[in-house]
GROMACS .gro file of C-alpha atoms in nm:
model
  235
    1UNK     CA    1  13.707   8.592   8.313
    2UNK     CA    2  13.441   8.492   8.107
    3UNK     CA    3  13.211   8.396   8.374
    4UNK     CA    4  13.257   8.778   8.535
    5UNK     CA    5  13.176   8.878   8.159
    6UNK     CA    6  12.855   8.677   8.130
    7UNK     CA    7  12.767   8.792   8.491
    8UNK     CA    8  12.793   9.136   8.398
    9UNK     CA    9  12.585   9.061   8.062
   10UNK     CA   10  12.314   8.931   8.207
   11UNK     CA   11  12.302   9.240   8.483
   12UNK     CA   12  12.299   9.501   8.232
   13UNK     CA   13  12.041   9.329   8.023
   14UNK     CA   14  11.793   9.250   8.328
   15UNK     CA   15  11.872   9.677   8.436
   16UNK     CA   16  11.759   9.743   8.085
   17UNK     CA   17  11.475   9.536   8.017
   18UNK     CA   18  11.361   9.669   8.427
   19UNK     CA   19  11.386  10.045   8.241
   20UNK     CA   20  11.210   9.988   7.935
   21UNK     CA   21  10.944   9.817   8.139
   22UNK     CA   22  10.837  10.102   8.401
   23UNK     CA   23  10.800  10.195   8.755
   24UNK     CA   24  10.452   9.999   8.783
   25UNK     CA   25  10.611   9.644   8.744
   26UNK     CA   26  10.872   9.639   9.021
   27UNK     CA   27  10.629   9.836   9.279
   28UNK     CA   28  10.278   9.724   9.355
   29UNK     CA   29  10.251   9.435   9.156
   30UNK     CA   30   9.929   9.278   8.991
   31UNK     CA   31   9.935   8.921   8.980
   32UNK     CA   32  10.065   8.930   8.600
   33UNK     CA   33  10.303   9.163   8.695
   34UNK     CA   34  10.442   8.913   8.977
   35UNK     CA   35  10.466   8.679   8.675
   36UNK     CA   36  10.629   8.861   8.441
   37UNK     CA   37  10.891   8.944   8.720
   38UNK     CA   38  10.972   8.552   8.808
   39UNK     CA   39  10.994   8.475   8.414
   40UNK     CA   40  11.190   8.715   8.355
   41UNK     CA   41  11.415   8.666   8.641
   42UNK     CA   42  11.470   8.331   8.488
   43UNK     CA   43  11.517   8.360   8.171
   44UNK     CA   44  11.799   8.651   8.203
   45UNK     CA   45  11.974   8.432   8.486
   46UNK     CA   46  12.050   8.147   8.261
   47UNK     CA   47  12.307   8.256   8.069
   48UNK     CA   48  12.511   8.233   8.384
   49UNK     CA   49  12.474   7.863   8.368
   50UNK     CA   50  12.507   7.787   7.995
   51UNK     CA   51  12.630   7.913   7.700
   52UNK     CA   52  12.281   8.039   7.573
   53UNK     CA   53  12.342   8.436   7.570
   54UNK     CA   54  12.185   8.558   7.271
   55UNK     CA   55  11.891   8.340   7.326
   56UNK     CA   56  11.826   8.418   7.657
   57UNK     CA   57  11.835   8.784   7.559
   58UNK     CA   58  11.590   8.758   7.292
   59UNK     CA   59  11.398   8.565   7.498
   60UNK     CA   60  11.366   8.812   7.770
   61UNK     CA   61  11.315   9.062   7.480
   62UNK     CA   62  11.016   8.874   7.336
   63UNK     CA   63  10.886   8.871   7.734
   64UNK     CA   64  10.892   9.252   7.741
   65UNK     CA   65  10.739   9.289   7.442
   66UNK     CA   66  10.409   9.061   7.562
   67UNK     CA   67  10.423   9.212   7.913
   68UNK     CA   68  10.383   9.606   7.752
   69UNK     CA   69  10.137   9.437   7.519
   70UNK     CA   70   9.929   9.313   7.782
   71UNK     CA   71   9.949   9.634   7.999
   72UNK     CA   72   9.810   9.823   7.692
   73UNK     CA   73   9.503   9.570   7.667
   74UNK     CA   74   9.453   9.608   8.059
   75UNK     CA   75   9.421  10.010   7.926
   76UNK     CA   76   9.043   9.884   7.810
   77UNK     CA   77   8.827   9.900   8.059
   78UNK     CA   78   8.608   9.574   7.877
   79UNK     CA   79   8.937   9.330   7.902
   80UNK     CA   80   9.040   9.521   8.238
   81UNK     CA   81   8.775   9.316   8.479
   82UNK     CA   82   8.928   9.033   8.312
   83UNK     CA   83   9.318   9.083   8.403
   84UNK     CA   84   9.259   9.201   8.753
   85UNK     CA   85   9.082   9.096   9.065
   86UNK     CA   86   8.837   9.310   9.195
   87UNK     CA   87   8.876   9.484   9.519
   88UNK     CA   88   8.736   9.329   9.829
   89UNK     CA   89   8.547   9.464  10.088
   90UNK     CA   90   8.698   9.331  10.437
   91UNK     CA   91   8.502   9.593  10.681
   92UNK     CA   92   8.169   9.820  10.603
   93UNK     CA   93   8.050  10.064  10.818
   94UNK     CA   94   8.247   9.887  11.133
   95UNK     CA   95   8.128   9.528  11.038
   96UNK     CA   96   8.393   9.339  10.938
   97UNK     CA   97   8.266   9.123  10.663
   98UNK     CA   98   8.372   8.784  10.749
   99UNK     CA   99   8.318   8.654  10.347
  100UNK     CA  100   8.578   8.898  10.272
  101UNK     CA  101   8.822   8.799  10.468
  102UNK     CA  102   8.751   8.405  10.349
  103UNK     CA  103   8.829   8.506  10.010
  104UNK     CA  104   9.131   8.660  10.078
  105UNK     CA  105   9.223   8.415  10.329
  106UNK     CA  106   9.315   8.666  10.625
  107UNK     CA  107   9.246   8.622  10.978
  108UNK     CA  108   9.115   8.905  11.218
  109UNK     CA  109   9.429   8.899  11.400
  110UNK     CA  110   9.603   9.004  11.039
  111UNK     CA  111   9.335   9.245  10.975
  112UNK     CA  112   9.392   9.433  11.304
  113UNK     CA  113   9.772   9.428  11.242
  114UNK     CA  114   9.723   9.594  10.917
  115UNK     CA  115   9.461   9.845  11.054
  116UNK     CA  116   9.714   9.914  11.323
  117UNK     CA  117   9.969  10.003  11.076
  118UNK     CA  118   9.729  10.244  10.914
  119UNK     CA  119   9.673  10.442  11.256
  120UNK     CA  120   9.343  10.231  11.360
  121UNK     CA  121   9.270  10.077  11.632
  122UNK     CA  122   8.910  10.002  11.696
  123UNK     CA  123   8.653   9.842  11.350
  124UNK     CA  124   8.354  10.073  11.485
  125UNK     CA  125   8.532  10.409  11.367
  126UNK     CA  126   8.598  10.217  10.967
  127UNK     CA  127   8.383  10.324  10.698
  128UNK     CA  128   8.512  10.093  10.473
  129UNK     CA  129   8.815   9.889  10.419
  130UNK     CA  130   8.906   9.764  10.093
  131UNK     CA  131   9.211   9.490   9.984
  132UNK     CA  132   9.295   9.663   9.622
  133UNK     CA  133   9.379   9.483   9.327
  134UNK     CA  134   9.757   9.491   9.457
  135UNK     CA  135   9.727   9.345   9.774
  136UNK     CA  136   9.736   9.683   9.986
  137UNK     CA  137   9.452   9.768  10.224
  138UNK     CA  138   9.298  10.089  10.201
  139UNK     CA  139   9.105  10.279  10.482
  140UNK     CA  140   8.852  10.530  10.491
  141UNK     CA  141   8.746  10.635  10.853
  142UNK     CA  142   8.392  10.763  10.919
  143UNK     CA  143   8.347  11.130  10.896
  144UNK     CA  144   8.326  11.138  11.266
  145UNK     CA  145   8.659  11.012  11.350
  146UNK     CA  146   8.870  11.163  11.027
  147UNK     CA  147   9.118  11.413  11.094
  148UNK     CA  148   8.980  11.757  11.099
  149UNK     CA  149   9.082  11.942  10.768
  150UNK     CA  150   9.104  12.340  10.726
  151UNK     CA  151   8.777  12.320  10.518
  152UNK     CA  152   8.551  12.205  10.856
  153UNK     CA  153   8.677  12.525  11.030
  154UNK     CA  154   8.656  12.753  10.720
  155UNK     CA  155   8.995  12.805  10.751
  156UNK     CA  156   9.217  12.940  10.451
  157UNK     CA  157   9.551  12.785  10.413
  158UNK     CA  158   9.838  12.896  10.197
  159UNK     CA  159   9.960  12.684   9.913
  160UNK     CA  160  10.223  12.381  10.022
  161UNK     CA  161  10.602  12.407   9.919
  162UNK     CA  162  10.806  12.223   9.853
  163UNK     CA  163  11.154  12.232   9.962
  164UNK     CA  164  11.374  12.185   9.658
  165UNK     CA  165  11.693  12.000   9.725
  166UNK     CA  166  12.017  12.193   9.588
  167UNK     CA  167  12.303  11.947   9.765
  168UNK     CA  168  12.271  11.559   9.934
  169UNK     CA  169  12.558  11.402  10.050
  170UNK     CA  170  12.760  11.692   9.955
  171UNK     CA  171  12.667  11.696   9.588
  172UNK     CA  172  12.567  11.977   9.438
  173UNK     CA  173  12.187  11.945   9.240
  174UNK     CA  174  12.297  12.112   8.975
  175UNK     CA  175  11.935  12.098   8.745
  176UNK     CA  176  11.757  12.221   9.085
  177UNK     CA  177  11.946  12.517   9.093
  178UNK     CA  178  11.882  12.557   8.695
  179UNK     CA  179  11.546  12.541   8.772
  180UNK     CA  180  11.565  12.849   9.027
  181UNK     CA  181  11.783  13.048   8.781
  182UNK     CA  182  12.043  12.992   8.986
  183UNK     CA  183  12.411  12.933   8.939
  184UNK     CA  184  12.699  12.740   9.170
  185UNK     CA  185  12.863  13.066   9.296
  186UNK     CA  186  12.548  13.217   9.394
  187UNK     CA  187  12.513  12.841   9.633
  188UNK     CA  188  12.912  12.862   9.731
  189UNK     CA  189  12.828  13.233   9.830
  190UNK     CA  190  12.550  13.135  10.066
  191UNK     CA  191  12.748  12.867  10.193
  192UNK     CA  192  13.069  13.084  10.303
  193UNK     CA  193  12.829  13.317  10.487
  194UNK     CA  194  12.643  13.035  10.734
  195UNK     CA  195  13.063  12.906  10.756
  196UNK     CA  196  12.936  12.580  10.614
  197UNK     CA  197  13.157  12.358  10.352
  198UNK     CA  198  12.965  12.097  10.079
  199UNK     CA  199  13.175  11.841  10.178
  200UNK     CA  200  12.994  11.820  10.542
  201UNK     CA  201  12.638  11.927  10.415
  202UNK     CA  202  12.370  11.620  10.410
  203UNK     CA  203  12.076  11.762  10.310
  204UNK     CA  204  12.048  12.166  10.135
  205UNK     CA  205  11.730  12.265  10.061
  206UNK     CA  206  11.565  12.618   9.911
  207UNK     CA  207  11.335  12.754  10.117
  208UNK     CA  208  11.001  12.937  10.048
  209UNK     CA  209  11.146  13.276  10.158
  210UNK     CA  210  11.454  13.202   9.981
  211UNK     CA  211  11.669  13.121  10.261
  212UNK     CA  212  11.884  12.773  10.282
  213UNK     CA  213  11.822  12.493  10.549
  214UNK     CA  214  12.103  12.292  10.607
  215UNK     CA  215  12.154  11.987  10.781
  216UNK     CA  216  12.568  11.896  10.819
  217UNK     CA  217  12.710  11.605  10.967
  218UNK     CA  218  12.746  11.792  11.319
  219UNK     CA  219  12.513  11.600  11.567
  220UNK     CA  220  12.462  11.817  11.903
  221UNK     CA  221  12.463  11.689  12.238
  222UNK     CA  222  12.219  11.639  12.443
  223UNK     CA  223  12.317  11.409  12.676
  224UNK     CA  224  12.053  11.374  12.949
  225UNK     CA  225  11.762  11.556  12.853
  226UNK     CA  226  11.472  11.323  12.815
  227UNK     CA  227  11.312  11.481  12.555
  228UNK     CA  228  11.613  11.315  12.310
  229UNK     CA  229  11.616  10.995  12.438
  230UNK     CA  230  11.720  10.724  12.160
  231UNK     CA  231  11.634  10.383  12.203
  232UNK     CA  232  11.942  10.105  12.227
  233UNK     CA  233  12.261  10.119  12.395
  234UNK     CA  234  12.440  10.431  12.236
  235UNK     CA  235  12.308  10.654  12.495
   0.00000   0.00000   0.00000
């Protein structure tokens, strides 16, 4: 019993010192980041071992404190050059730049694979390409081989919506529909008229002319035509 009780310590306290830290440190991570992450990770793990609770969780408390201290500094722009790398340039103007890829130690067969997973396939049509502080590559085509945007044709575009969610997995969003001035019987109302039930609903959304898309769990069949042909065996 008491090991499930320090097991469940130790996850609540690692949840809650992940909340109080932020989004940035568990998504594209800096190298500091990366270390606060493996201390961390250590410290609040040891408890499971030992008997060493209270220290471990002040410990991890003290490391929380120095990591938010340390992402304020990195606020300065004078200490800023000093906590992170620079970027580097890998291509320019469809050269690859072979120094760059020596100091990030990446060959051109790794450089392709990432440019492939961007949507390029030849250098000559890069601009530049950049490895950012976080370790992701970004690409900027040259204007020649961009996509075209509404602005090169003159073209005037309406403003984007957003569909807003008002069920998933047959739960209601219930501060969605707050947000449209909306209520539940209004949604139920809708509902009984397109003869659909929550329970079977995956996805609800509001639409821009107010209507309802709604996406159940009832998959049609289309068995044979080649235009919804899934890969694997289930065909």
């Amino acid at each position: 019993m008491e090991t499930v009780y320090r097991a469940f310590i130790v996850f609540i306290a690692g949840y809650l010192f992940l909340r109080v830290t932020g989004k940035k440190a568990v998504s594209q991570m800096h190298t500091f980041d990366l270390l606060y992450i493996f201390v961390l990770t250590n410290i609040i793990s040891t408890p499971v071992e030992d008997s060493n609770l209270g220290k471990a969780i002040i410990y991890a408390g003290i490391t929380v404190i120095l990591y938010k201290i340390f992402i304020r500094v990195s606020l300065h722009n004078k200490l800023r050059w000093i906590l992170y790398e620079s970027p580097t340039v890998l291509i320019q103007n469809g050269d690859i730049d072979r120094k760059g890829l020596k100091k990030v130690r990446m060959t051109v067969n790794e450089l392709l694979s990432h440019l492939r997973v961007k949507g390029f396939t030849d250098v000559q049509s890069i601009a530049i390409a950049v490895m950012e502080q976080t370790g992701s590559i970004s690409v900027i085509p040259k204007s020649e081989y961009r996509p075209v945007q509404p602005n090169d044709l003159n073209l005037q575009v309406k403003k984007e919506y957003l569909p807003i969610p008002l069920i998933m997995d047959g739960q209601i969003v219930y501060h969605n529909l707050k947000y449209l001035h909306l209520d539940q019987d209004w949604l139920m109302e809708e509902l009984e008229k397109m003869g659909e039930k929550i329970g079977n609903i995956i996805l609800a959304t509001f639409l821009e002319d107010g209507k309802l898309f709604i996406d159940n769990n009832d998959i049609k069949d289309h068995k044979g035509d080649p235009y919804y042909y899934k890969p694997g065996r289930d065909n």
